[in-house]
mmCIF file of C-alpha atoms in Angstrom:
data_model
loop_
_atom_site.group_PDB
_atom_site.id
_atom_site.type_symbol
_atom_site.label_atom_id
_atom_site.label_comp_id
_atom_site.label_asym_id
_atom_site.label_seq_id
_atom_site.Cartn_x
_atom_site.Cartn_y
_atom_site.Cartn_z
ATOM 1 C CA MET A 199 -20.171 -3.992 0.997
ATOM 2 C CA VAL A 200 -19.169 -1.304 -1.512
ATOM 3 C CA LYS A 201 -19.142 2.024 0.288
ATOM 4 C CA SER A 202 -19.084 5.370 -1.451
ATOM 5 C CA LEU A 203 -15.997 7.535 -1.343
ATOM 6 C CA LYS A 204 -15.656 11.190 -0.529
ATOM 7 C CA MET A 205 -13.771 11.947 -3.749
ATOM 8 C CA ASP A 206 -15.960 12.842 -6.730
ATOM 9 C CA ARG A 207 -15.268 11.133 -10.035
ATOM 10 C CA ILE A 208 -13.577 13.230 -12.704
ATOM 11 C CA ARG A 209 -13.296 12.591 -16.410
ATOM 12 C CA ARG A 210 -9.967 11.180 -17.595
ATOM 13 C CA LYS A 211 -8.424 13.111 -20.455
ATOM 14 C CA SER A 212 -6.330 11.748 -23.322
ATOM 15 C CA VAL A 213 -2.926 13.405 -23.025
ATOM 16 C CA GLN A 214 0.723 12.836 -23.899
ATOM 17 C CA VAL A 215 3.882 13.539 -21.963
ATOM 18 C CA ASN A 216 6.417 15.840 -23.635
ATOM 19 C CA GLN A 217 8.257 13.472 -25.969
ATOM 20 C CA GLU A 218 11.228 15.763 -26.620
ATOM 21 C CA LEU A 219 12.703 15.427 -23.140
ATOM 22 C CA THR A 220 11.430 11.958 -22.264
ATOM 23 C CA LYS A 221 10.492 8.625 -23.787
ATOM 24 C CA THR A 222 7.946 6.092 -22.585
ATOM 25 C CA ARG A 223 7.635 2.327 -22.801
ATOM 26 C CA LEU A 224 5.991 -0.540 -20.971
ATOM 27 C CA LEU A 225 8.356 -2.384 -18.652
ATOM 28 C CA GLU A 226 7.094 -5.759 -19.824
ATOM 29 C CA GLU A 227 5.419 -6.545 -23.127
ATOM 30 C CA GLY A 228 1.739 -7.327 -22.697
ATOM 31 C CA LYS A 229 1.562 -5.758 -19.219
ATOM 32 C CA ASN A 230 -0.222 -2.444 -18.765
ATOM 33 C CA LEU A 231 1.714 -1.825 -15.554
ATOM 34 C CA PRO A 232 4.049 -0.041 -15.022
ATOM 35 C CA LEU A 233 4.655 2.593 -17.638
ATOM 36 C CA VAL A 234 8.346 3.530 -17.730
ATOM 37 C CA ILE A 235 9.375 7.145 -18.342
ATOM 38 C CA GLU A 236 13.057 7.854 -19.045
ATOM 39 C CA PRO A 237 14.945 11.007 -20.043
ATOM 40 C CA ASN A 238 15.861 11.368 -23.708
ATOM 41 C CA MET A 239 19.001 13.284 -22.837
ATOM 42 C CA ASP A 240 21.299 14.079 -19.937
ATOM 43 C CA GLY A 241 20.487 16.884 -17.566
ATOM 44 C CA VAL A 242 16.680 16.650 -17.494
ATOM 45 C CA ASN A 243 15.611 18.044 -14.115
ATOM 46 C CA ILE A 244 12.912 15.621 -12.998
ATOM 47 C CA CYS A 245 11.312 18.106 -10.595
ATOM 48 C CA GLU A 246 11.007 20.920 -13.123
ATOM 49 C CA TRP A 247 9.884 18.503 -15.818
ATOM 50 C CA ALA A 248 7.269 16.946 -13.524
ATOM 51 C CA LYS A 249 5.907 20.363 -12.573
ATOM 52 C CA GLY A 250 5.259 21.129 -16.236
ATOM 53 C CA ASN A 251 3.666 17.742 -16.904
ATOM 54 C CA ARG A 252 1.606 17.201 -13.762
ATOM 55 C CA GLU A 253 -1.765 16.880 -15.504
ATOM 56 C CA GLU A 254 -0.394 14.494 -18.104
ATOM 57 C CA LEU A 255 1.309 12.322 -15.483
ATOM 58 C CA ASN A 256 -1.842 12.018 -13.401
ATOM 59 C CA ALA A 257 -3.817 11.006 -16.491
ATOM 60 C CA LEU A 258 -1.227 8.362 -17.348
ATOM 61 C CA LEU A 259 -1.335 7.111 -13.770
ATOM 62 C CA SER A 260 -5.111 6.670 -14.014
ATOM 63 C CA LYS A 261 -4.598 4.611 -17.159
ATOM 64 C CA HIS A 262 -1.667 2.426 -16.090
ATOM 65 C CA GLY A 263 -1.898 2.419 -12.305
ATOM 66 C CA GLY A 264 1.854 2.884 -11.898
ATOM 67 C CA ILE A 265 4.737 4.822 -13.444
ATOM 68 C CA LEU A 266 8.421 3.991 -13.047
ATOM 69 C CA PHE A 267 10.740 6.971 -13.504
ATOM 70 C CA ARG A 268 14.151 5.584 -14.404
ATOM 71 C CA GLY A 269 17.437 7.152 -15.480
ATOM 72 C CA PHE A 270 16.780 10.612 -14.042
ATOM 73 C CA LYS A 271 19.271 12.237 -11.710
ATOM 74 C CA VAL A 272 17.680 11.848 -8.284
ATOM 75 C CA GLU A 273 20.411 12.326 -5.727
ATOM 76 C CA ASP A 274 18.785 12.321 -2.316
ATOM 77 C CA THR A 275 15.681 12.485 -0.151
ATOM 78 C CA LYS A 276 15.308 16.192 -0.870
ATOM 79 C CA ASP A 277 14.975 15.536 -4.601
ATOM 80 C CA PHE A 278 12.455 12.766 -3.915
ATOM 81 C CA HIS A 279 10.395 15.025 -1.659
ATOM 82 C CA SER A 280 10.456 17.848 -4.220
ATOM 83 C CA PHE A 281 9.357 15.514 -6.993
ATOM 84 C CA ILE A 282 6.366 14.281 -4.979
ATOM 85 C CA ARG A 283 5.268 17.838 -4.206
ATOM 86 C CA GLN A 284 5.478 18.854 -7.864
ATOM 87 C CA VAL A 285 3.388 15.878 -8.994
ATOM 88 C CA SER A 286 0.906 15.521 -6.144
ATOM 89 C CA GLY A 287 1.148 18.314 -3.584
ATOM 90 C CA GLU A 288 1.701 18.109 0.158
ATOM 91 C CA LEU A 289 2.776 14.816 1.693
ATOM 92 C CA LEU A 290 0.764 12.971 4.319
ATOM 93 C CA GLU A 291 1.868 12.012 7.785
ATOM 94 C CA TYR A 292 1.896 8.242 8.335
ATOM 95 C CA LYS A 293 -0.746 7.584 10.995
ATOM 96 C CA ASP A 294 -2.581 4.483 12.245
ATOM 97 C CA HIS A 295 0.556 2.402 11.764
ATOM 98 C CA ALA A 296 0.222 -1.262 10.831
ATOM 99 C CA THR A 297 3.841 -1.790 9.811
ATOM 100 C CA PRO A 298 7.041 -0.492 11.425
ATOM 101 C CA ARG A 299 8.518 2.496 9.598
ATOM 102 C CA SER A 300 11.129 5.085 10.500
ATOM 103 C CA ALA A 301 10.627 8.775 9.780
ATOM 104 C CA VAL A 302 13.413 10.186 7.613
ATOM 105 C CA GLN A 303 12.357 13.809 7.081
ATOM 106 C CA ASN A 304 9.389 15.892 5.939
ATOM 107 C CA GLN A 305 6.864 12.999 5.767
ATOM 108 C CA ILE A 306 9.356 10.742 4.005
ATOM 109 C CA TYR A 307 9.677 7.323 5.671
ATOM 110 C CA THR A 308 11.490 4.058 5.229
ATOM 111 C CA SER A 309 9.251 1.784 3.164
ATOM 112 C CA THR A 310 9.243 -0.744 6.010
ATOM 113 C CA ASP A 311 11.455 -1.831 8.883
ATOM 114 C CA PHE A 312 10.045 -5.364 8.718
ATOM 115 C CA ALA A 313 12.620 -8.163 8.931
ATOM 116 C CA ALA A 314 14.664 -8.578 5.747
ATOM 117 C CA ASP A 315 14.119 -12.331 5.552
ATOM 118 C CA GLN A 316 10.322 -12.029 5.528
ATOM 119 C CA TRP A 317 7.967 -11.715 2.556
ATOM 120 C CA ILE A 318 5.352 -8.932 2.633
ATOM 121 C CA GLU A 319 2.316 -9.911 0.589
ATOM 122 C CA LEU A 320 0.522 -7.793 -1.975
ATOM 123 C CA HIS A 321 -1.672 -5.141 -0.392
ATOM 124 C CA ASN A 322 -3.093 -1.671 -0.923
ATOM 125 C CA GLU A 323 -1.546 0.761 1.516
ATOM 126 C CA MET A 324 -3.706 1.454 4.601
ATOM 127 C CA ALA A 325 -6.785 -0.243 3.117
ATOM 128 C CA TYR A 326 -7.612 -1.246 6.707
ATOM 129 C CA GLY A 327 -8.090 2.395 7.699
ATOM 130 C CA GLN A 328 -10.846 4.959 7.571
ATOM 131 C CA GLU A 329 -8.430 7.055 5.496
ATOM 132 C CA TRP A 330 -5.734 6.042 3.034
ATOM 133 C CA PRO A 331 -3.424 7.729 0.491
ATOM 134 C CA MET A 332 -4.536 7.795 -3.132
ATOM 135 C CA LYS A 333 -0.910 7.958 -4.262
ATOM 136 C CA ILE A 334 2.173 6.253 -2.877
ATOM 137 C CA PHE A 335 5.730 6.925 -4.066
ATOM 138 C CA PHE A 336 8.833 4.759 -3.625
ATOM 139 C CA TYR A 337 12.429 5.897 -4.104
ATOM 140 C CA CYS A 338 15.393 3.580 -4.412
ATOM 141 C CA ASP A 339 18.376 5.089 -2.612
ATOM 142 C CA ILE A 340 20.236 1.801 -2.112
ATOM 143 C CA PRO A 341 19.115 -1.363 -3.929
ATOM 144 C CA ALA A 342 19.605 -4.606 -2.015
ATOM 145 C CA PHE A 343 22.485 -6.899 -2.948
ATOM 146 C CA SER A 344 19.933 -9.627 -3.621
ATOM 147 C CA GLY A 345 16.122 -9.514 -3.640
ATOM 148 C CA GLY A 346 14.259 -6.648 -2.013
ATOM 149 C CA GLU A 347 12.054 -5.943 -5.011
ATOM 150 C CA THR A 348 8.689 -4.212 -4.695
ATOM 151 C CA PRO A 349 6.323 -6.423 -6.729
ATOM 152 C CA ILE A 350 3.172 -4.761 -8.028
ATOM 153 C CA ALA A 351 -0.168 -5.954 -9.407
ATOM 154 C CA ASP A 352 -3.175 -4.319 -11.054
ATOM 155 C CA SER A 353 -6.097 -4.295 -8.597
ATOM 156 C CA ARG A 354 -8.533 -4.106 -11.529
ATOM 157 C CA ARG A 355 -7.157 -7.318 -12.988
ATOM 158 C CA ILE A 356 -7.219 -8.995 -9.587
ATOM 159 C CA TYR A 357 -10.880 -8.092 -9.206
ATOM 160 C CA GLU A 358 -11.701 -9.417 -12.666
ATOM 161 C CA ARG A 359 -9.846 -12.684 -12.148
ATOM 162 C CA MET A 360 -11.022 -13.417 -8.616
ATOM 163 C CA ASP A 361 -13.427 -16.325 -8.233
ATOM 164 C CA PRO A 362 -16.909 -14.699 -8.413
ATOM 165 C CA THR A 363 -18.055 -16.588 -5.309
ATOM 166 C CA ILE A 364 -15.136 -15.224 -3.287
ATOM 167 C CA ARG A 365 -15.579 -11.761 -4.711
ATOM 168 C CA GLU A 366 -19.291 -11.670 -3.946
ATOM 169 C CA LYS A 367 -18.835 -12.907 -0.383
ATOM 170 C CA PHE A 368 -16.273 -10.203 0.391
ATOM 171 C CA THR A 369 -18.423 -7.622 -1.391
ATOM 172 C CA GLU A 370 -21.310 -8.534 0.901
ATOM 173 C CA LYS A 371 -19.445 -8.989 4.175
ATOM 174 C CA GLY A 372 -16.341 -6.818 3.824
ATOM 175 C CA VAL A 373 -13.204 -7.666 5.790
ATOM 176 C CA MET A 374 -12.422 -7.263 9.478
ATOM 177 C CA TYR A 375 -8.865 -6.277 10.366
ATOM 178 C CA VAL A 376 -7.856 -7.108 13.931
ATOM 179 C CA ARG A 377 -4.791 -5.801 15.728
ATOM 180 C CA ASN A 378 -3.635 -6.607 19.241
ATOM 181 C CA LEU A 379 -1.290 -3.848 20.356
ATOM 182 C CA GLY A 380 1.067 -3.859 23.311
ATOM 183 C CA LEU A 381 2.017 -7.540 23.304
ATOM 184 C CA SER A 382 5.586 -8.761 23.623
ATOM 185 C CA LEU A 383 5.414 -9.081 19.822
ATOM 186 C CA GLY A 384 4.238 -6.494 17.324
ATOM 187 C CA MET A 385 3.541 -2.808 17.781
ATOM 188 C CA LYS A 386 2.552 -0.821 20.862
ATOM 189 C CA TRP A 387 -0.600 1.266 20.905
ATOM 190 C CA GLN A 388 1.447 4.316 21.907
ATOM 191 C CA ASP A 389 3.373 4.049 18.624
ATOM 192 C CA VAL A 390 0.333 3.347 16.442
ATOM 193 C CA PHE A 391 -1.673 6.281 17.813
ATOM 194 C CA GLN A 392 1.354 8.470 18.605
ATOM 195 C CA THR A 393 0.101 9.326 22.077
ATOM 196 C CA ASN A 394 0.181 8.004 25.657
ATOM 197 C CA ASP A 395 -3.323 9.339 26.355
ATOM 198 C CA LYS A 396 -5.870 6.494 26.470
ATOM 199 C CA GLY A 397 -8.734 8.948 26.257
ATOM 200 C CA LEU A 398 -7.355 10.355 23.020
ATOM 201 C CA VAL A 399 -6.885 6.822 21.663
ATOM 202 C CA GLU A 400 -10.544 6.058 22.354
ATOM 203 C CA GLU A 401 -11.588 9.306 20.692
ATOM 204 C CA ILE A 402 -9.554 8.430 17.576
ATOM 205 C CA CYS A 403 -11.074 4.943 17.483
ATOM 206 C CA GLN A 404 -14.625 6.261 17.725
ATOM 207 C CA LYS A 405 -13.993 8.887 15.071
ATOM 208 C CA ASN A 406 -12.553 6.335 12.651
ATOM 209 C CA GLY A 407 -15.023 3.505 13.056
ATOM 210 C CA MET A 408 -12.777 1.222 15.135
ATOM 211 C CA ASN A 409 -14.096 -1.101 17.811
ATOM 212 C CA TYR A 410 -11.676 -1.167 20.736
ATOM 213 C CA ILE A 411 -11.215 -3.296 23.844
ATOM 214 C CA TRP A 412 -8.666 -2.664 26.568
ATOM 215 C CA LYS A 413 -7.527 -6.177 27.514
ATOM 216 C CA SER A 414 -5.119 -4.614 30.004
ATOM 217 C CA ASP A 415 -3.360 -1.291 30.503
ATOM 218 C CA GLU A 416 -0.894 -2.175 27.760
ATOM 219 C CA HIS A 417 -2.914 -4.575 25.602
ATOM 220 C CA LEU A 418 -5.366 -2.876 23.232
ATOM 221 C CA ARG A 419 -7.413 -4.851 20.722
ATOM 222 C CA ILE A 420 -8.855 -2.926 17.773
ATOM 223 C CA GLU A 421 -11.201 -4.153 15.062
ATOM 224 C CA GLN A 422 -11.842 -2.331 11.798
ATOM 225 C CA VAL A 423 -14.468 -3.531 9.311
ATOM 226 C CA ARG A 424 -13.820 -2.145 5.830
ATOM 227 C CA PRO A 425 -14.883 -2.898 2.271
ATOM 228 C CA ALA A 426 -12.737 -5.428 0.401
ATOM 229 C CA VAL A 427 -13.757 -4.123 -3.018
ATOM 230 C CA SER A 428 -14.528 -0.643 -4.267
ATOM 231 C CA LEU A 429 -15.093 1.558 -7.285
ATOM 232 C CA HIS A 430 -12.131 3.693 -8.265
ATOM 233 C CA PRO A 431 -13.158 7.323 -7.604
ATOM 234 C CA ILE A 432 -11.588 8.638 -10.822
ATOM 235 C CA THR A 433 -12.177 5.901 -13.397
ATOM 236 C CA GLY A 434 -15.218 4.186 -11.881
ATOM 237 C CA GLU A 435 -13.616 0.755 -12.374
ATOM 238 C CA ASN A 436 -14.129 -2.135 -9.971
ATOM 239 C CA ILE A 437 -11.040 -2.814 -7.864
ATOM 240 C CA TRP A 438 -9.865 -5.341 -5.302
ATOM 241 C CA PHE A 439 -8.796 -2.993 -2.497
ATOM 242 C CA ASN A 440 -7.756 -4.584 0.776
ATOM 243 C CA GLN A 441 -5.079 -6.220 2.924
ATOM 244 C CA ILE A 442 -6.823 -9.561 3.447
ATOM 245 C CA THR A 443 -3.807 -11.849 3.103
ATOM 246 C CA ALA A 444 -1.176 -9.377 4.307
ATOM 247 C CA PHE A 445 -2.991 -9.104 7.665
ATOM 248 C CA HIS A 446 -3.837 -12.778 7.985
ATOM 249 C CA ILE A 447 -1.822 -14.913 10.403
ATOM 250 C CA THR A 448 -0.958 -17.264 7.523
ATOM 251 C CA THR A 449 1.146 -14.553 5.901
ATOM 252 C CA LEU A 450 3.862 -15.409 8.437
ATOM 253 C CA ALA A 451 6.373 -18.188 7.887
ATOM 254 C CA ARG A 452 5.144 -21.449 9.429
ATOM 255 C CA GLU A 453 7.737 -21.601 12.209
ATOM 256 C CA ILE A 454 6.998 -18.003 13.242
ATOM 257 C CA ARG A 455 3.249 -18.567 13.055
ATOM 258 C CA GLU A 456 3.432 -21.709 15.162
ATOM 259 C CA GLU A 457 5.532 -19.965 17.802
ATOM 260 C CA ILE A 458 3.050 -17.070 18.009
ATOM 261 C CA LEU A 459 0.071 -19.426 18.272
ATOM 262 C CA HIS A 460 1.919 -21.295 21.015
ATOM 263 C CA GLN A 461 2.072 -18.053 23.020
ATOM 264 C CA TYR A 462 -1.336 -16.553 22.171
ATOM 265 C CA ASP A 463 -4.853 -17.610 21.262
ATOM 266 C CA GLU A 464 -5.730 -16.865 17.658
ATOM 267 C CA GLN A 465 -7.881 -13.864 18.617
ATOM 268 C CA ASP A 466 -4.906 -12.348 20.468
ATOM 269 C CA VAL A 467 -2.187 -12.570 17.798
ATOM 270 C CA PRO A 468 -0.680 -9.226 16.711
ATOM 271 C CA LYS A 469 -2.582 -9.087 13.387
ATOM 272 C CA ASN A 470 -5.273 -11.123 11.704
ATOM 273 C CA SER A 471 -8.115 -10.761 9.223
ATOM 274 C CA TYR A 472 -11.638 -12.202 9.055
ATOM 275 C CA TYR A 473 -14.796 -11.747 7.079
ATOM 276 C CA GLY A 474 -16.540 -8.561 8.120
ATOM 277 C CA ASP A 475 -18.951 -10.503 10.341
ATOM 278 C CA GLY A 476 -16.016 -11.907 12.336
ATOM 279 C CA THR A 477 -16.084 -15.421 10.891
ATOM 280 C CA SER A 478 -12.859 -17.086 9.791
ATOM 281 C CA ILE A 479 -11.682 -16.923 6.192
ATOM 282 C CA GLU A 480 -11.401 -20.444 4.809
ATOM 283 C CA PRO A 481 -7.869 -21.688 3.942
ATOM 284 C CA GLU A 482 -8.965 -22.515 0.389
ATOM 285 C CA VAL A 483 -10.187 -18.937 -0.078
ATOM 286 C CA LEU A 484 -6.830 -17.555 1.051
ATOM 287 C CA ASP A 485 -5.102 -19.990 -1.316
ATOM 288 C CA GLN A 486 -7.235 -18.823 -4.232
ATOM 289 C CA ILE A 487 -6.579 -15.150 -3.488
ATOM 290 C CA ARG A 488 -2.846 -15.805 -3.336
ATOM 291 C CA LYS A 489 -2.992 -17.758 -6.594
ATOM 292 C CA VAL A 490 -4.496 -14.772 -8.399
ATOM 293 C CA TYR A 491 -1.899 -12.491 -6.795
ATOM 294 C CA GLU A 492 0.935 -14.703 -7.965
ATOM 295 C CA GLU A 493 -0.387 -14.809 -11.519
ATOM 296 C CA GLU A 494 -0.887 -11.048 -11.738
ATOM 297 C CA MET A 495 2.242 -9.927 -9.894
ATOM 298 C CA LEU A 496 5.073 -8.232 -11.773
ATOM 299 C CA THR A 497 8.520 -8.080 -10.187
ATOM 300 C CA PHE A 498 11.531 -6.068 -11.347
ATOM 301 C CA PRO A 499 14.894 -5.214 -9.770
ATOM 302 C CA TRP A 500 15.364 -1.774 -8.308
ATOM 303 C CA GLU A 501 17.996 0.548 -9.778
ATOM 304 C CA LYS A 502 19.504 3.384 -7.771
ATOM 305 C CA GLY A 503 17.555 6.589 -8.367
ATOM 306 C CA ASP A 504 14.334 4.871 -9.440
ATOM 307 C CA ILE A 505 11.050 6.475 -8.421
ATOM 308 C CA LEU A 506 7.895 4.384 -8.551
ATOM 309 C CA MET A 507 4.599 6.279 -8.460
ATOM 310 C CA LEU A 508 1.502 4.164 -7.778
ATOM 311 C CA ASP A 509 -2.201 4.795 -7.683
ATOM 312 C CA ASN A 510 -2.705 3.082 -4.334
ATOM 313 C CA MET A 511 -6.273 1.977 -5.048
ATOM 314 C CA MET A 512 -5.524 0.747 -8.543
ATOM 315 C CA THR A 513 -2.248 -1.013 -7.761
ATOM 316 C CA ALA A 514 -1.182 -3.311 -4.938
ATOM 317 C CA HIS A 515 2.447 -3.660 -3.863
ATOM 318 C CA ALA A 516 4.556 -6.143 -1.909
ATOM 319 C CA ARG A 517 8.167 -6.741 -0.838
ATOM 320 C CA THR A 518 10.421 -9.715 -1.401
ATOM 321 C CA PRO A 519 13.014 -10.900 1.151
ATOM 322 C CA TYR A 520 16.507 -9.540 0.618
ATOM 323 C CA GLU A 521 20.165 -9.680 1.535
ATOM 324 C CA GLY A 522 22.548 -6.778 2.051
ATOM 325 C CA GLU A 523 21.790 -3.138 2.746
ATOM 326 C CA ARG A 524 18.533 -1.839 1.276
ATOM 327 C CA LYS A 525 17.151 1.673 1.472
ATOM 328 C CA ILE A 526 13.796 2.232 -0.175
ATOM 329 C CA LEU A 527 11.955 5.364 0.947
ATOM 330 C CA VAL A 528 8.256 6.130 0.709
ATOM 331 C CA GLY A 529 6.002 9.180 0.601
ATOM 332 C CA MET A 530 2.208 9.333 0.416
ATOM 333 C CA THR A 531 -0.262 11.973 -0.794
ATOM 334 C CA GLU A 532 -3.927 12.800 -1.419
ATOM 335 C CA SER A 533 -5.923 11.381 1.472
ATOM 336 C CA ASN A 534 -9.230 9.709 0.698
ATOM 337 C CA SER A 535 -11.753 8.139 3.059
ATOM 338 C CA TRP A 536 -14.930 6.133 3.413
ATOM 339 C CA LYS A 537 -18.113 7.983 4.234
ATOM 340 C CA ILE A 538 -19.299 7.115 7.739
#
């Protein structure tokens, strides 16, 4: 189930970032991801510099999948917003919510408001949706006292290393993402769709290829069948692009999962994933996917002022549990979509 994308492929050019003002290195020897760009001197204005190197940065992103900007003077949300606009244009509004986030300003959001003691598995942002951002940016305003990293992994490598049998089955069937909204747990449909109008909700569902069932006035079940693999629209490379494990009920800690399943039938839990035909994903398949994730994942501590720029299709991200205050902000750009 490899659907075509609306974005046309473009040829990647061989370019270099201005070496007088900045220096580049790989964060970890032997890992293509992420490329680190640091200033060569004090006083480099990251926004002005990025504006003059936009083409080069986008080419490097297509090669590496992620760029970590470290050591620049980024003081606040305004600087972060300006940087994103210089590199990638207007920011996207976060719609079709699947994780709790708080709006900060001008399409900048908290990265997640999910409980600090919980692990968020590797995933590609909004891969469950009809539309998703091609680029996602993270800014570290306050690093956690302990933990709170944003692990990343190359979706090309994950595709290559995935068991061919698993890969082929998901290629054929796709993945079904199921959400039950309006329960005592999880998100409400009014927040996900940002409206109280049921008619408008149904219109949005129909437009975006979502099956919907009103279980009650407050309980809405939605099902979205999407590809689990794709071709990158710029490079043409095969990629593992989904949220299979991050949506699955087994992503939750055992005690939480057992409590939820005590209250609800499996088909009524807040989030779950299946093969695209609605059949259950075998535990051993989930274990194998997670094994590849663990082997490909790279984790590094945040430093205040860091900006991480990811190609959302090429690179998956996660979040580790943490202690202390943590403030990581996110912005997204360049909407892409499946052809219906």
